[in-house]
Coordinates of C-alpha atoms in Angstrom, one line a residue:
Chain A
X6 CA 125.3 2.8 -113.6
X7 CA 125.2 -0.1 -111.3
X8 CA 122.5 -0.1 -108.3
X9 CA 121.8 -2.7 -106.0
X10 CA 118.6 -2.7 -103.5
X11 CA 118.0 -5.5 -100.8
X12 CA 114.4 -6.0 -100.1
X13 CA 112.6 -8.3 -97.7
X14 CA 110.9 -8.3 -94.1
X15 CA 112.2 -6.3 -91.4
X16 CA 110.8 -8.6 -88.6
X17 CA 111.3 -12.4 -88.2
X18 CA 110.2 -14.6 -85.5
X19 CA 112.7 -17.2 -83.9
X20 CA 113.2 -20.6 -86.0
X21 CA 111.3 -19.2 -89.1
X22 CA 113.5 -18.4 -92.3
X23 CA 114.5 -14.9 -93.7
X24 CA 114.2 -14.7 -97.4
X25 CA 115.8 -11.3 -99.0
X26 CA 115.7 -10.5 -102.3
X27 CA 118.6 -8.3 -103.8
X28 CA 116.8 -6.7 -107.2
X29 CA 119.9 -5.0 -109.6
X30 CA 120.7 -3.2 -112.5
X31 CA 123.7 -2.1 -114.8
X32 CA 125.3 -5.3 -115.0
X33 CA 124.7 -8.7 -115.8
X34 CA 125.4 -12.2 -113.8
X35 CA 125.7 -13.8 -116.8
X36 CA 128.9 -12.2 -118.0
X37 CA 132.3 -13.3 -116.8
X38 CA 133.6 -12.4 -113.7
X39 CA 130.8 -11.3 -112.1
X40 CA 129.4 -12.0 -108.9
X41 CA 127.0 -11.3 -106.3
X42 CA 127.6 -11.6 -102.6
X43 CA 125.9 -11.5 -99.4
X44 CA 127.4 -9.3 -96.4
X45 CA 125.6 -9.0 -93.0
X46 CA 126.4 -6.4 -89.8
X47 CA 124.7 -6.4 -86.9
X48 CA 124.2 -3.4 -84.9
X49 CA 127.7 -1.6 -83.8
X50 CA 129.5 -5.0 -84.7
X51 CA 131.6 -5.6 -88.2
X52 CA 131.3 -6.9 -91.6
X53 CA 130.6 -10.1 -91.8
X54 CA 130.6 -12.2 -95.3
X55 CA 127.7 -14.5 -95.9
X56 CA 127.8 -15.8 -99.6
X57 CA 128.1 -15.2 -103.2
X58 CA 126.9 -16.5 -106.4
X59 CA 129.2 -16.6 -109.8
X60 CA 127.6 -16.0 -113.1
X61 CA 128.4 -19.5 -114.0
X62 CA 126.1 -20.4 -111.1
X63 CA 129.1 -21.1 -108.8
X64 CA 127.8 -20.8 -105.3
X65 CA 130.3 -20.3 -102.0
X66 CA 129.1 -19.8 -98.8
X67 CA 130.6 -19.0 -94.9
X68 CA 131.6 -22.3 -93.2
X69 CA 130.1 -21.1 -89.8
X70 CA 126.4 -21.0 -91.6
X71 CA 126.5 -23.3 -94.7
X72 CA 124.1 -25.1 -93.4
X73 CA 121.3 -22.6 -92.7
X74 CA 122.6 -20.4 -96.0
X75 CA 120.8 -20.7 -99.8
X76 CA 121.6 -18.1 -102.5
X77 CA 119.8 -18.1 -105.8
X78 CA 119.7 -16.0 -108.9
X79 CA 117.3 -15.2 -111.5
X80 CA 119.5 -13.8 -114.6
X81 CA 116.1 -12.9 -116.1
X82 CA 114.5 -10.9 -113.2
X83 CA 117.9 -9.6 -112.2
X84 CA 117.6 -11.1 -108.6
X85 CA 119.7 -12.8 -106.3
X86 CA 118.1 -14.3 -103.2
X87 CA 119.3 -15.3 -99.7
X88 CA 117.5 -17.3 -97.8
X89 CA 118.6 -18.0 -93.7
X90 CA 116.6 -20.9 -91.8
X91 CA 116.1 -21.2 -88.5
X92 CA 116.8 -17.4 -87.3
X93 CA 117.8 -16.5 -83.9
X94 CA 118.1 -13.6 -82.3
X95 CA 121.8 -13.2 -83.5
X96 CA 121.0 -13.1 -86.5
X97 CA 119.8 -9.5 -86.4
X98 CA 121.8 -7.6 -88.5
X99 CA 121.5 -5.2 -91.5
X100 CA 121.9 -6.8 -94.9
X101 CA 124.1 -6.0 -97.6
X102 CA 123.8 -7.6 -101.2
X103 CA 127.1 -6.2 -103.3
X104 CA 128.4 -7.0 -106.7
X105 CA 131.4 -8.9 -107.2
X106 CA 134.1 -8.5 -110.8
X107 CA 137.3 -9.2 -111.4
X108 CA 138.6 -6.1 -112.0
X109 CA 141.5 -5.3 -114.7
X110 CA 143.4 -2.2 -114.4
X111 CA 146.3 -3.4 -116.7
X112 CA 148.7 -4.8 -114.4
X113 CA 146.5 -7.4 -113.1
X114 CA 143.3 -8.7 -112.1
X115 CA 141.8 -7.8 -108.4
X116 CA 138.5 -9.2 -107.1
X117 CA 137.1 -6.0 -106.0
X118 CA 133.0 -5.7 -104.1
X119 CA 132.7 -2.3 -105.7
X120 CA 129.5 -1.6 -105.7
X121 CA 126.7 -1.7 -102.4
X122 CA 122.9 -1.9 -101.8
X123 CA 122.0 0.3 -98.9
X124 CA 120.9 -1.8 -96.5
X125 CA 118.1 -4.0 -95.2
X126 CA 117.7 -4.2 -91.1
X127 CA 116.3 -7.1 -89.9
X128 CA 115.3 -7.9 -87.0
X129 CA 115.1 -11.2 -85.2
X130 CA 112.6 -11.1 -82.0
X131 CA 109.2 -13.2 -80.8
Chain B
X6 CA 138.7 -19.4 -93.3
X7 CA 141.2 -16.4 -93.8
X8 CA 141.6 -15.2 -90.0
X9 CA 142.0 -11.7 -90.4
X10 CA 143.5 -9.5 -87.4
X11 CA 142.8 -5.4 -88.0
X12 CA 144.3 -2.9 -85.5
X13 CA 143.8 -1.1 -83.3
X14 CA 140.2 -1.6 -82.8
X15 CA 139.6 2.2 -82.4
X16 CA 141.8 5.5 -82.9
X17 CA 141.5 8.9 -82.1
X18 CA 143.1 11.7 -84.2
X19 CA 142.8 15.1 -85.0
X20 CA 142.4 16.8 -88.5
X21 CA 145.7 17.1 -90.2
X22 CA 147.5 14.0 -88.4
X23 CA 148.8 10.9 -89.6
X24 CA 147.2 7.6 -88.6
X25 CA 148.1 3.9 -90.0
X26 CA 146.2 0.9 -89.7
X27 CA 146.9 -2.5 -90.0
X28 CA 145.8 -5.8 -91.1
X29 CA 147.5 -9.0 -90.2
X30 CA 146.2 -12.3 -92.3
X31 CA 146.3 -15.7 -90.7
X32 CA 147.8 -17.3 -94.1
X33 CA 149.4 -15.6 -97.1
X34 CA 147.2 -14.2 -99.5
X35 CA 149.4 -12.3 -101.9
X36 CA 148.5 -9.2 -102.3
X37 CA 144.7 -9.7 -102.7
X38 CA 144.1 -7.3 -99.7
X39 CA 140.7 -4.1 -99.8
X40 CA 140.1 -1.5 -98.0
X41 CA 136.9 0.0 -97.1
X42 CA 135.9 3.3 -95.2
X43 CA 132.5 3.0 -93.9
X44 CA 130.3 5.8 -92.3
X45 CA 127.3 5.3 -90.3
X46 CA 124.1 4.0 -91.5
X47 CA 126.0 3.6 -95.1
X48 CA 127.4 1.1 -97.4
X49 CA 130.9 0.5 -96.9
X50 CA 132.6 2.6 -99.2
X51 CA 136.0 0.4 -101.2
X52 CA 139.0 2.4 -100.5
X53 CA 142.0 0.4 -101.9
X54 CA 142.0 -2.9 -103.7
X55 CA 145.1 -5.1 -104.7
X56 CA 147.1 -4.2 -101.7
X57 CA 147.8 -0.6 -102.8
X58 CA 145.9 0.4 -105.3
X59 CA 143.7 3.4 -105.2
X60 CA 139.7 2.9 -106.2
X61 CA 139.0 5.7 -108.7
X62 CA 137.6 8.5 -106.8
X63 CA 139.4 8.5 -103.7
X64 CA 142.2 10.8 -102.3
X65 CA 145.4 10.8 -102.9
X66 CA 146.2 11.0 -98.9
X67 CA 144.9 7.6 -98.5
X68 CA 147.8 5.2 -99.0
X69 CA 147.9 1.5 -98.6
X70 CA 150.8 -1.2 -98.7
X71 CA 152.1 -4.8 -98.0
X72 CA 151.9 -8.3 -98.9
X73 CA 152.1 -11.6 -98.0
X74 CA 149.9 -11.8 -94.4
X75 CA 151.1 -7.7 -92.8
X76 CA 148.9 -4.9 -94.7
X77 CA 148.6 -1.3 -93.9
X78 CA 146.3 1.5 -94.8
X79 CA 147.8 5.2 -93.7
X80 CA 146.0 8.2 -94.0
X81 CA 147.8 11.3 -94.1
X82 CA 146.6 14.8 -93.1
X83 CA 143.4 13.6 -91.8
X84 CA 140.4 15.4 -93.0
X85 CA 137.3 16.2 -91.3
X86 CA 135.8 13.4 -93.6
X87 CA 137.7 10.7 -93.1
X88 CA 136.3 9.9 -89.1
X89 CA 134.7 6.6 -90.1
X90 CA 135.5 3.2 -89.7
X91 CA 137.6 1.2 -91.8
X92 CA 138.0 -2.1 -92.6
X93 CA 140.4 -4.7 -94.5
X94 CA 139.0 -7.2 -96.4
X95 CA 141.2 -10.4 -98.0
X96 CA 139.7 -11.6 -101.8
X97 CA 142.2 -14.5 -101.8
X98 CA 140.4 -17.0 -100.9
X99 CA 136.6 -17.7 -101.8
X100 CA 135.0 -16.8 -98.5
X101 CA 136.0 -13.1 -98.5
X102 CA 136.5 -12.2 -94.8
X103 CA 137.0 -9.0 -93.5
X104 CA 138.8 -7.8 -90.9
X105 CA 137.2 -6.3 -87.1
X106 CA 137.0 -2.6 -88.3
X107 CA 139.1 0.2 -87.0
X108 CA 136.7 2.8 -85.7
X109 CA 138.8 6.2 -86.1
X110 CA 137.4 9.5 -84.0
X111 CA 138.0 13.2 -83.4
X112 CA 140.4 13.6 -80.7

């Protein structure tokens, strides 16, 4: 059974940086295929994609916020961890971590995000 | 980035119509097209993958096809559980972008 569960602060001040921490279990990011990806969605607004990390340590990441994005794992603690520098007030958003495979259903292979954390809210004020 | 252009924005229905949505890609992207149904204060939920291809689970009134950059998700019969707001989502390229959402309500 795969679970994923974002954790981090729910409050950040302008200009500091948002660490989350996505903690799973029921799979592995070392095996092939497998990925884990960061999706953000501010209040009443859509899905927007962030990052992911491959389990061959791969790392891709939105053009728009390259430079303010860093995702990490930690195969061994099961963790994968987002940090954002420099937060605004746009950046307020609830925080998704989701895993990532390649799924075969024997007529081809799909990359599917199949499985969800429920949610982190943070917020972004002084 | 994969522009993605979902319609319409919003859509009201009743229970027991029929209502299609679509997702228009900026580029080509075979058929490596999802679709998710998301509810408030949830997860998003993954519908379709592959274009057409129906997640384990799901109904058999939700029906997606297309390819190349025109995609569409129909629902038929609408049920009082399907109100919720759907989105498409392209896996062709690295940056996996999703589409606007399609926020579908009780006429």
């Amino acid at each position: 059974q795969i679970t994923l569960k974002e954790s981090g602060p729910t409050l950040v001040r302008p200009t500091e940086t948002l660490t989350l921490t996505c903690t799973f279990s029921g799979f592995s990011l070392n095996t092939y295929g497998v990925g884990v990806g960061w999706i953000r969605q501010p209040p009443g607004q859509a899905l927007e994609w962030l990052a992911i990390i491959y389990w061959d340590s791969n790392k891709r990441y939105s053009p728009s916020l390259e430079s303010r994005l860093t995702i990490t794992k930690d195969t061994s603690k099961n963790q994968v961890v987002l940090t954002v520098t420099n937060v605004d007030p746009v950046d307020t958003a609830t925080y998704f971590c989701a895993h990532r495979t390649n799924f075969y259903d024997g007529s081809g292979h799909y990359p599917i995000i199949d499985y969800w954390g429920q949610g982190a809210l943070v917020t972004v004020s002084s | 980035d994969i522009q993605m252009a979902q319609s319409p924005s919003s859509l009201s229905a009743s229970v027991g119509d029929r209502v299609t949505i679509t997702c228009r890609t900026g580029q080509s992207i075979g058929n490596y097209l999802n679709w998710y149904q998301q509810k408030p204060g949830k997860a998003p939920k993954l519908l379709i993958y592959g274009t057409s291809k129906l997640q384990s689970g799901v109904p058999s009134r939700f029906r997606a096809s297309g390819s190349g950059t025109d995609f569409s998700l129909t629902i038929s019969s609408l049920q009082p559980e399907d109100f919720a707001t759907y989105y498409c989502q392209q896996t062709y390229s690295t940056l996996y972008s999703f589409g606007q959402g399609t926020k579908l309500e009780i006429k």
